[in-house]
Amino acid sequence: MAHSVRAVVATKVKQPVQIMTIEVPDPGPGEALVRVQACGVCHTDLHYREGAINDEFPFLLGHEAAGIVEAVGEGVANVAPGDSVVLAWRAPCGTCRSCAKGKPWYCFASLNATQKMTLDGQALSPALGIGAFAEKTLVAAGQCVKISPSARPEAAGLIGCGVMAGLGAAMLTGNVQRGDSVAVFGCGGVGDAAIHGAKLAGASVVVAVDIDDRKLAWARDFGATHVVNSRTTDPVEAIRALTGGFGADVVIEAVGRPETMMQAFYARDHAGTMVQVGVPAPDMKVELPMIEFFGRGGALKPSWYGDCLPSRDFPMLIDLYQQGRLDLDRFVSETIPLDGVEEAFHRMERGEVLRSVVVF
Ligand SMILES: NC(=O)c1ccc[n+]([C@@H]2O[C@H](COP(=O)([O-])OP(=O)(O)OC[C@H]3O[C@@H](n4cnc5c(N)ncnc54)[C@H](O)[C@@H]3O)[C@@H](O)[C@H]2O)c1
Ligand SMILES: [Zn+2]
Ligand SMILES: [Zn+2]
């Protein structure tokens, strides 16, 4: 039996999203049907609507979600109906060349539902293989990570994407150590999570860079020790001045633009690490003198989903949240109804929110 549910769909490039009734199949083998409780609005949803990811419209948006498993298909053992879960866009296959090498966080064949959710008979493309701006969604069971039922869903769901990406960029990809100096470019949900991750890892100096003073004030709340508005101050000079003239040990780019990538590159200390977590548009380019790449040493590391392993990392982060050490609630700027997503995109573009979260 298919389930008719209300959902947020982007039907055409750069057009406002709409609430439509979609059909969600019952779970088949290896799949889970999830009743969504909460789903955050991430910049990546807007990238889909803008046609910046691919042109496989119509998109079923939403991918930072927590919910309750309603039904599972044949052969599913990791979750059962009634379980509280956070949805992950990485569900390692266990057999690809990366999984086989023991690096499942790079899995090249991550699992998604095999059956399609549909709109008037047409297959929908679920954002990041999830599609959770919907009352119910169908995913691969491996995308469901069981968490404590006592965690607040609107906060817990955020570890499903942006918060994990930022925390992981600092703690896993950047491998921030106690006493390190860290700089973060872009203080949206992802950048602030990187700042919070640097603090959790024990960084001594955490410099936040943004072009919006309101974002910089919030960055301080997440643990930034210094803030730089790069509209008025050269961020590379400022970061060097705050690090004994050298540059930061780890610099994280969480904007996804050529100018911030170059600033992040030059804001590193020698042998330092630059982590790129912001997603660039396909046509963006940087020009880099080879001698600077070679001469500065260190590492330039893209970070997909913070190099996380959801089954390992999500329950650990929920523990930190429930112990009061990870402030997930601070990322929730507002809760909105399902038909508030288009307006939430505008508020995100105006810099008024970190995360608007749809509650069902
Ligand atoms: N790599 C991943 O796995 C992953 C996962 C989730 C999101 N992302 C990406 O991370 C990026 C950030 O996402 P978000 O949800 O935090 O977005 P956001 O829009 O909330 O935040 C972006 C921030 O960058 C700031 N900014 C813009 N231009 C700037 C500039 N020139 N210099 C400094 N700051 C500038 C903005 O003021 C804003 O605070 C996006 O590109 C998103 O697609 C990547
Ligand atoms: Zn794999
Ligand atoms: Zn996201």
XYZ file of C-alpha atoms and ligand atoms in Angstrom:
406
model
C 0.000 0.000 0.000
C 1.307 3.456 -0.842
C 0.933 6.333 1.614
C -0.321 9.721 0.340
C 1.495 12.421 2.296
C 2.135 16.170 2.127
C 5.626 17.130 1.061
C 7.796 20.027 -0.140
C 8.696 19.629 -3.809
C 10.902 21.736 -6.091
C 9.417 21.184 -9.526
C 11.412 23.689 -11.598
C 14.787 25.395 -11.320
C 14.767 28.652 -9.299
C 10.971 28.468 -8.765
C 9.372 28.621 -5.303
C 8.898 25.228 -3.698
C 5.368 23.876 -3.324
C 3.442 21.650 -0.938
C 2.248 18.666 -2.917
C 0.746 15.272 -2.158
C 3.206 12.510 -2.971
C 3.013 8.732 -2.833
C 5.382 6.836 -0.538
C 5.519 3.046 -1.010
C 5.523 0.545 1.835
C 9.061 -0.617 2.584
C 10.483 -3.412 0.481
C 13.495 -5.579 1.374
C 16.175 -3.544 3.158
C 13.999 -0.412 3.354
C 12.373 1.541 6.192
C 9.338 3.826 6.222
C 9.894 6.708 8.633
C 7.330 9.099 10.104
C 9.239 12.375 10.111
C 9.052 14.422 13.330
C 11.393 17.295 12.438
C 13.584 18.356 9.510
C 16.009 21.298 9.296
C 16.327 23.650 6.324
C 19.914 23.390 5.029
C 21.629 25.531 2.397
C 22.034 22.359 0.323
C 18.210 22.210 -0.101
C 18.405 25.663 -1.628
C 21.336 24.548 -3.844
C 19.009 21.801 -5.206
C 16.219 24.275 -5.934
C 18.703 26.607 -7.661
C 19.777 23.753 -9.975
C 23.315 23.851 -8.512
C 23.448 20.115 -7.662
C 21.924 18.540 -10.787
C 18.850 18.946 -12.995
C 16.942 15.842 -11.929
C 13.747 17.736 -11.040
C 11.292 17.246 -9.380
C 13.196 17.176 -6.074
C 11.660 16.080 -2.799
C 13.613 18.387 -0.472
C 14.680 17.983 3.172
C 17.483 15.845 4.596
C 18.274 16.869 8.217
C 15.657 14.815 9.942
C 14.633 12.848 12.979
C 11.633 10.559 13.063
C 10.085 7.308 14.194
C 10.364 4.105 12.190
C 6.864 3.143 11.135
C 7.551 -0.064 9.206
C 10.514 -2.046 7.906
C 10.891 -4.391 4.949
C 12.234 -7.914 4.777
C 15.711 -8.540 6.135
C 15.990 -5.319 8.183
C 17.768 -5.896 11.492
C 19.266 -2.552 12.560
C 15.946 -0.829 13.351
C 12.380 -1.829 14.201
C 8.998 -0.055 14.189
C 8.803 2.473 17.036
C 12.544 3.254 17.090
C 13.619 6.909 17.227
C 16.097 7.570 14.436
C 18.139 10.281 12.771
C 18.389 9.909 8.998
C 21.838 9.803 7.424
C 22.792 10.474 3.837
C 25.688 8.042 4.200
C 24.840 4.359 4.693
C 28.000 2.404 3.844
C 27.427 -0.508 1.463
C 30.106 -2.696 3.071
C 31.435 -3.970 -0.240
C 32.701 -1.081 -2.431
C 36.458 -0.541 -2.834
C 36.518 1.990 0.005
C 34.429 -0.078 2.441
C 36.632 -3.064 1.562
C 39.705 -1.012 2.545
C 38.184 -0.266 5.960
C 37.249 3.341 5.144
C 33.441 3.211 5.079
C 33.177 7.004 5.598
C 34.261 7.354 1.938
C 31.767 4.665 0.749
C 31.229 5.091 -3.002
C 27.972 3.112 -3.154
C 26.076 4.421 -0.140
C 22.648 2.807 0.203
C 19.301 4.468 -0.584
C 15.754 3.124 -0.914
C 15.361 1.059 -4.086
C 11.705 1.956 -4.643
C 10.811 5.463 -5.760
C 8.547 7.970 -4.064
C 6.345 9.554 -6.747
C 4.387 12.671 -7.692
C 1.510 11.969 -10.105
C 3.308 8.780 -11.135
C 6.615 10.568 -11.799
C 9.640 9.476 -9.752
C 10.897 12.112 -7.302
C 14.604 12.754 -6.634
C 14.926 12.876 -2.839
C 17.507 15.439 -1.642
C 20.691 13.593 -0.629
C 18.765 10.332 -0.994
C 16.479 11.236 1.925
C 13.589 13.631 1.111
C 12.303 14.431 4.602
C 10.192 17.549 4.122
C 7.394 14.971 3.997
C 5.113 13.485 6.622
C 6.614 10.091 5.796
C 9.671 9.124 3.792
C 11.192 5.908 2.470
C 14.908 5.253 2.984
C 17.342 2.350 3.058
C 17.231 0.926 6.576
C 20.984 1.584 6.817
C 20.187 5.318 6.585
C 18.329 5.079 9.907
C 20.526 5.535 12.963
C 18.810 4.623 16.201
C 19.118 7.260 18.929
C 17.753 7.838 22.411
C 13.984 8.539 22.226
C 14.385 11.267 24.863
C 16.420 13.557 22.533
C 14.402 16.525 21.218
C 13.727 15.685 17.513
C 14.163 19.240 16.150
C 17.661 19.347 17.647
C 18.608 15.706 17.059
C 17.722 15.836 13.343
C 20.350 18.511 12.740
C 23.181 16.041 13.272
C 21.889 14.330 10.120
C 23.660 16.905 7.929
C 24.951 20.387 8.689
C 25.986 19.954 12.303
C 27.712 16.631 11.593
C 29.421 18.131 8.530
C 30.801 21.014 10.593
C 31.734 19.031 13.711
C 33.350 16.369 11.543
C 35.230 18.941 9.446
C 36.958 20.054 12.652
C 37.181 16.823 14.661
C 37.586 14.151 11.973
C 38.830 15.686 8.684
C 40.814 18.496 10.322
C 41.783 16.336 13.317
C 41.922 19.387 15.601
C 44.029 18.647 18.697
C 44.122 20.167 22.164
C 45.977 23.477 22.005
C 45.571 23.944 18.232
C 44.685 27.253 16.644
C 41.676 27.059 14.330
C 40.030 29.525 11.931
C 36.587 29.025 10.393
C 35.365 30.940 7.318
C 31.559 31.206 7.153
C 29.503 31.095 10.348
C 26.266 29.497 9.193
C 25.035 26.236 10.700
C 27.989 24.319 9.257
C 30.674 26.840 10.246
C 29.285 27.252 13.761
C 29.301 23.476 14.164
C 32.963 23.498 13.093
C 33.625 26.187 15.725
C 31.807 24.124 18.367
C 33.746 21.011 17.251
C 37.063 22.853 17.548
C 36.108 23.879 21.073
C 35.077 20.310 21.985
C 38.429 19.074 20.635
C 40.285 21.507 22.922
C 41.478 24.202 20.493
C 43.063 27.159 22.267
C 42.306 29.838 19.660
C 39.192 29.700 17.459
C 38.825 32.586 14.989
C 35.449 33.014 13.295
C 35.296 34.882 9.956
C 32.085 36.103 8.321
C 30.773 39.179 6.496
C 27.781 39.546 8.821
C 28.187 40.854 12.386
C 25.076 39.026 13.570
C 26.624 35.714 12.485
C 29.842 36.633 14.270
C 27.963 37.285 17.514
C 26.399 33.814 17.282
C 29.812 32.308 16.474
C 31.078 33.592 19.822
C 28.217 31.772 21.550
C 29.422 28.515 19.951
C 32.974 28.988 21.216
C 34.831 31.396 18.908
C 37.533 33.182 20.924
C 37.955 35.921 18.283
C 35.796 37.178 15.405
C 36.751 38.923 12.159
C 34.394 40.704 9.778
C 36.127 40.138 6.423
C 34.158 42.982 4.801
C 36.133 45.470 6.829
C 39.267 43.580 7.947
C 41.725 41.444 5.943
C 41.053 38.004 7.505
C 44.447 36.518 6.582
C 46.298 39.364 8.320
C 43.946 39.192 11.308
C 44.366 35.413 11.719
C 48.159 35.734 11.500
C 48.097 38.506 14.105
C 46.081 36.278 16.456
C 48.462 33.322 16.015
C 51.855 34.849 16.721
C 52.247 35.934 13.085
C 52.088 32.366 11.751
C 48.546 31.402 10.729
C 46.202 28.765 12.155
C 46.989 25.047 12.493
C 43.616 24.147 10.972
C 41.524 26.427 8.729
C 38.014 25.397 7.727
C 36.224 26.886 4.732
C 32.442 26.639 5.242
C 31.181 29.057 2.573
C 31.951 27.369 -0.761
C 33.398 30.327 -2.681
C 36.746 30.852 -4.474
C 37.691 33.959 -2.478
C 37.117 32.310 0.893
C 38.963 29.180 -0.236
C 42.005 31.304 -1.115
C 41.780 33.236 2.156
C 41.603 29.920 4.023
C 44.609 28.625 2.072
C 46.756 31.615 3.052
C 45.477 31.802 6.652
C 47.188 28.456 7.466
C 50.459 28.083 9.316
C 53.210 26.192 7.474
C 52.365 22.491 7.427
C 48.841 23.403 8.515
C 45.625 21.835 7.290
C 42.913 23.463 5.193
C 39.526 21.740 5.200
C 36.981 22.579 2.489
C 33.446 21.803 3.664
C 31.532 24.551 1.774
C 30.103 23.221 -1.485
C 31.238 25.137 -4.598
C 29.076 25.652 -7.690
C 30.260 23.593 -10.691
C 31.710 26.603 -12.552
C 33.879 27.978 -9.706
C 37.664 28.012 -10.132
C 40.718 29.012 -8.116
C 44.194 29.806 -9.413
C 46.966 28.671 -7.087
C 50.712 29.303 -7.516
C 52.268 25.813 -7.386
C 55.143 27.110 -5.285
C 52.659 28.200 -2.603
C 51.029 24.774 -2.579
C 54.410 23.046 -2.354
C 56.200 25.548 -0.165
C 53.542 25.727 2.535
C 53.285 21.965 2.941
C 50.548 20.505 5.091
C 47.279 19.261 3.699
C 44.307 20.509 1.678
C 41.350 18.274 2.518
C 37.803 18.283 1.164
C 35.337 17.074 3.791
C 32.239 15.205 2.685
C 29.790 14.990 5.574
C 32.632 15.577 8.007
C 34.098 12.138 7.150
C 31.514 10.753 9.555
C 30.355 7.227 10.127
C 26.737 7.845 11.162
C 26.224 4.572 13.047
C 29.305 5.372 15.176
C 29.053 9.159 15.438
C 25.334 10.034 15.745
C 24.675 8.175 19.026
C 27.924 9.604 20.445
C 26.855 13.155 19.536
C 23.401 12.604 21.045
C 25.165 11.497 24.261
C 27.232 14.708 24.258
C 24.019 16.678 23.634
C 22.210 15.021 26.521
C 25.208 15.602 28.804
C 24.997 19.317 27.960
C 28.391 19.391 26.204
C 27.097 19.759 22.632
C 24.642 22.645 22.348
C 22.381 21.383 19.546
C 19.447 23.531 20.737
C 21.421 26.677 19.929
C 21.333 25.769 16.212
C 17.519 25.813 16.175
C 16.646 29.435 15.347
C 12.949 28.741 14.863
C 10.464 25.952 14.295
C 8.161 26.283 11.290
C 5.311 24.361 9.658
C 5.838 22.367 6.447
C 4.507 25.230 4.315
C 7.128 27.606 5.768
C 10.137 26.258 3.817
C 10.110 28.807 0.971
C 10.061 31.715 3.432
C 12.785 29.967 5.476
C 15.015 29.965 2.363
C 14.634 33.752 2.179
C 15.433 34.140 5.868
C 18.524 31.978 5.357
C 19.605 34.155 2.417
C 19.089 37.310 4.507
C 21.241 35.769 7.250
C 18.474 35.878 9.855
C 18.638 32.233 10.953
C 21.055 29.378 11.537
C 18.480 26.667 11.124
C 14.733 26.863 10.597
C 13.354 23.466 11.516
C 10.088 22.060 10.166
C 8.122 20.251 12.858
C 5.292 17.908 11.960
N 30.605 19.145 2.747
C 29.450 18.738 3.264
O 29.274 17.556 3.545
C 28.364 19.747 3.540
C 27.236 19.406 4.291
C 26.253 20.391 4.534
C 26.387 21.658 3.991
N 27.509 21.947 3.250
C 27.754 23.270 2.662
O 28.341 24.117 3.626
C 28.096 25.477 3.255
C 27.532 26.251 4.431
O 26.244 25.743 4.757
P 25.325 26.496 5.835
O 24.080 25.707 5.955
O 26.135 26.809 7.035
O 25.015 27.845 5.009
P 24.625 29.312 5.519
O 24.093 30.039 4.345
O 23.810 29.202 6.759
O 26.040 29.959 5.979
C 26.975 30.509 5.107
C 27.714 31.630 5.867
O 28.770 32.145 5.036
C 28.807 33.544 5.202
N 29.496 34.120 4.043
C 29.016 34.339 2.799
N 29.961 34.881 2.016
C 31.071 35.002 2.783
C 32.375 35.499 2.546
N 32.747 35.985 1.355
N 33.269 35.477 3.572
C 32.922 34.976 4.794
N 31.684 34.498 5.062
C 30.788 34.508 4.075
C 27.355 33.944 5.343
O 27.229 35.225 5.934
C 26.820 32.819 6.215
O 26.942 33.130 7.599
C 27.150 25.419 2.051
O 27.920 25.521 0.866
C 26.550 24.025 2.167
O 26.088 23.531 0.934
C 28.488 21.025 3.034
Zn 30.833 1.128 0.347
Zn 22.404 19.604 4.557
